[in-house]
PDB file of C-alpha atoms in Angstrom:
ATOM      1  CA  MET A   1      12.293 154.633  60.246  1.00 41.00           C
ATOM      2  CA  THR A   2      11.139 151.460  61.857  1.00 44.00           C
ATOM      3  CA  GLY A   3      11.268 152.581  65.463  1.00 49.00           C
ATOM      4  CA  ASP A   4      12.377 149.057  66.374  1.00 58.00           C
ATOM      5  CA  ASP A   5      15.291 149.584  68.781  1.00 67.00           C
ATOM      6  CA  GLU A   6      16.798 146.147  68.028  1.00 70.00           C
ATOM      7  CA  ASN A   7      17.504 147.429  64.506  1.00 85.00           C
ATOM      8  CA  VAL A   8      19.451 150.467  65.765  1.00 90.00           C
ATOM      9  CA  TYR A   9      23.060 150.405  66.980  1.00 91.00           C
ATOM     10  CA  HIS A  10      24.136 153.394  69.076  1.00 94.00           C
ATOM     11  CA  ARG A  11      27.834 154.247  69.235  1.00 94.00           C
ATOM     12  CA  SER A  12      29.703 157.050  71.018  1.00 95.00           C
ATOM     13  CA  LEU A  13      33.129 157.669  69.532  1.00 93.00           C
ATOM     14  CA  ASP A  14      36.382 158.325  71.415  1.00 92.00           C
ATOM     15  CA  GLU A  15      37.701 160.553  68.625  1.00 92.00           C
ATOM     16  CA  PRO A  16      35.759 162.727  66.178  1.00 94.00           C
ATOM     17  CA  LEU A  17      35.024 160.874  62.945  1.00 94.00           C
ATOM     18  CA  ASP A  18      34.664 162.380  59.482  1.00 95.00           C
ATOM     19  CA  LEU A  19      31.888 160.045  58.375  1.00 95.00           C
ATOM     20  CA  ARG A  20      32.166 160.620  54.620  1.00 94.00           C
ATOM     21  CA  THR A  21      35.952 160.282  54.614  1.00 95.00           C
ATOM     22  CA  ALA A  22      35.779 157.070  56.652  1.00 95.00           C
ATOM     23  CA  LEU A  23      33.164 155.571  54.324  1.00 96.00           C
ATOM     24  CA  GLU A  24      35.252 156.466  51.273  1.00 95.00           C
ATOM     25  CA  SER A  25      38.426 155.071  52.878  1.00 94.00           C
ATOM     26  CA  ALA A  26      36.674 151.800  53.699  1.00 93.00           C
ATOM     27  CA  GLY A  27      35.277 151.540  50.165  1.00 93.00           C
ATOM     28  CA  ILE A  28      31.697 151.487  51.472  1.00 95.00           C
ATOM     29  CA  GLU A  29      28.955 152.785  49.174  1.00 96.00           C
ATOM     30  CA  PHE A  30      26.877 155.648  50.539  1.00 97.00           C
ATOM     31  CA  LEU A  31      24.499 158.442  49.591  1.00 96.00           C
ATOM     32  CA  ASP A  32      24.003 161.560  51.690  1.00 94.00           C
ATOM     33  CA  ILE A  33      20.408 162.365  52.620  1.00 94.00           C
ATOM     34  CA  ASP A  34      21.070 165.609  54.490  1.00 93.00           C
ATOM     35  CA  GLU A  35      23.668 167.118  56.848  1.00 90.00           C
ATOM     36  CA  ASP A  36      23.223 164.427  59.498  1.00 94.00           C
ATOM     37  CA  ARG A  37      21.937 161.317  57.672  1.00 96.00           C
ATOM     38  CA  THR A  38      23.549 158.985  55.150  1.00 97.00           C
ATOM     39  CA  VAL A  39      22.257 155.831  53.455  1.00 97.00           C
ATOM     40  CA  VAL A  40      24.881 153.064  53.377  1.00 97.00           C
ATOM     41  CA  ILE A  41      25.069 149.755  51.515  1.00 95.00           C
ATOM     42  CA  TYR A  42      27.200 147.287  53.462  1.00 92.00           C
ATOM     43  CA  GLN A  43      27.422 143.549  52.777  1.00 88.00           C
ATOM     44  CA  GLN A  44      24.153 143.710  50.843  1.00 89.00           C
ATOM     45  CA  ALA A  45      22.351 145.354  53.779  1.00 92.00           C
ATOM     46  CA  ILE A  46      21.017 148.907  53.735  1.00 94.00           C
ATOM     47  CA  PHE A  47      21.628 151.176  56.739  1.00 95.00           C
ATOM     48  CA  ILE A  48      20.821 154.740  57.619  1.00 97.00           C
ATOM     49  CA  VAL A  49      23.609 156.372  59.601  1.00 97.00           C
ATOM     50  CA  THR A  50      22.601 159.403  61.674  1.00 97.00           C
ATOM     51  CA  VAL A  51      25.101 161.670  63.402  1.00 97.00           C
ATOM     52  CA  THR A  52      23.571 162.222  66.853  1.00 97.00           C
ATOM     53  CA  GLU A  53      26.392 164.279  68.345  1.00 97.00           C
ATOM     54  CA  GLY A  54      28.588 166.640  66.354  1.00 95.00           C
ATOM     55  CA  SER A  55      28.321 166.960  62.585  1.00 93.00           C
ATOM     56  CA  THR A  56      29.164 164.716  59.646  1.00 92.00           C
ATOM     57  CA  PRO A  57      32.831 165.874  59.479  1.00 93.00           C
ATOM     58  CA  THR A  58      33.232 165.733  63.281  1.00 94.00           C
ATOM     59  CA  ALA A  59      30.857 163.009  64.499  1.00 95.00           C
ATOM     60  CA  GLN A  60      31.136 162.175  68.202  1.00 96.00           C
ATOM     61  CA  ALA A  61      28.191 159.743  68.232  1.00 97.00           C
ATOM     62  CA  ILE A  62      26.207 157.900  65.575  1.00 96.00           C
ATOM     63  CA  ASP A  63      23.126 155.729  65.279  1.00 96.00           C
ATOM     64  CA  VAL A  64      23.157 153.019  62.625  1.00 95.00           C
ATOM     65  CA  GLU A  65      19.714 151.712  61.712  1.00 94.00           C
ATOM     66  CA  LEU A  66      19.198 148.571  59.675  1.00 92.00           C
ATOM     67  CA  TRP A  67      16.643 149.388  56.964  1.00 92.00           C
ATOM     68  CA  GLU A  68      16.970 146.215  54.925  1.00 91.00           C
ATOM     69  CA  PRO A  69      18.834 143.043  55.960  1.00 88.00           C
ATOM     70  CA  PRO A  70      21.208 141.404  53.470  1.00 85.00           C
ATOM     71  CA  ALA A  71      19.380 140.030  50.448  1.00 77.00           C
ATOM     72  CA  ASP A  72      21.533 136.893  50.419  1.00 72.00           C
ATOM     73  CA  GLY A  73      19.484 135.252  53.171  1.00 63.00           C
ATOM     74  CA  ARG A  74      22.193 135.394  55.839  1.00 63.00           C
ATOM     75  CA  THR A  75      20.786 134.834  59.291  1.00 55.00           C
ATOM     76  CA  ASP A  76      23.274 136.962  61.248  1.00 64.00           C
ATOM     77  CA  ASP A  77      21.510 138.803  64.001  1.00 74.00           C
ATOM     78  CA  HIS A  78      21.020 142.494  63.358  1.00 77.00           C
ATOM     79  CA  GLU A  79      23.346 143.639  66.123  1.00 80.00           C
ATOM     80  CA  THR A  80      26.227 141.612  64.665  1.00 85.00           C
ATOM     81  CA  ILE A  81      25.758 143.178  61.220  1.00 86.00           C
ATOM     82  CA  LEU A  82      25.455 146.689  62.646  1.00 88.00           C
ATOM     83  CA  ALA A  83      28.434 146.318  65.003  1.00 87.00           C
ATOM     84  CA  GLY A  84      30.552 144.818  62.205  1.00 89.00           C
ATOM     85  CA  PHE A  85      29.824 147.828  60.005  1.00 93.00           C
ATOM     86  CA  VAL A  86      30.787 150.283  62.757  1.00 91.00           C
ATOM     87  CA  GLU A  87      34.017 148.425  63.519  1.00 91.00           C
ATOM     88  CA  GLU A  88      34.990 148.413  59.830  1.00 92.00           C
ATOM     89  CA  LEU A  89      34.151 152.109  59.602  1.00 92.00           C
ATOM     90  CA  LEU A  90      36.328 152.929  62.615  1.00 91.00           C
ATOM     91  CA  ALA A  91      39.187 150.791  61.260  1.00 91.00           C
ATOM     92  CA  ALA A  92      39.258 152.723  57.961  1.00 85.00           C
ATOM     93  CA  PRO A  93      42.525 154.582  57.343  1.00 76.00           C
ATOM     94  CA  ASP A  94      42.453 158.196  58.495  1.00 64.00           C
ATOM     95  CA  GLN A  95      42.542 160.290  55.338  1.00 48.00           C
ATOM     96  CA  SER A  96      42.769 163.617  57.190  1.00 49.00           C
ATOM     97  CA  SER A  97      46.506 163.234  57.730  1.00 43.00           C
ATOM     98  CA  GLN A  98      47.289 162.728  54.021  1.00 39.00           C
TER      99      GLN A  98
END
């Protein structure tokens, strides 16, 4: 972890989120590290998503850390990339009701 707070986006969630289901629904590539951490590839950037409140199937808060910026040379600021990922994740269809 970099420890650089500008590379970390903190988000409390209004409703519990099943992180894995949301990632799958959004078509976002990921790899679980352990019960609370997941590596994500999003728009050529690499993130680590950590559940900071709740658990992976019932996340109430998450931290999204930018490990590697997009390789395509985009100059978006880190917060924009991180916030865009979280918004897309939260907009993913809810698979729990199917």
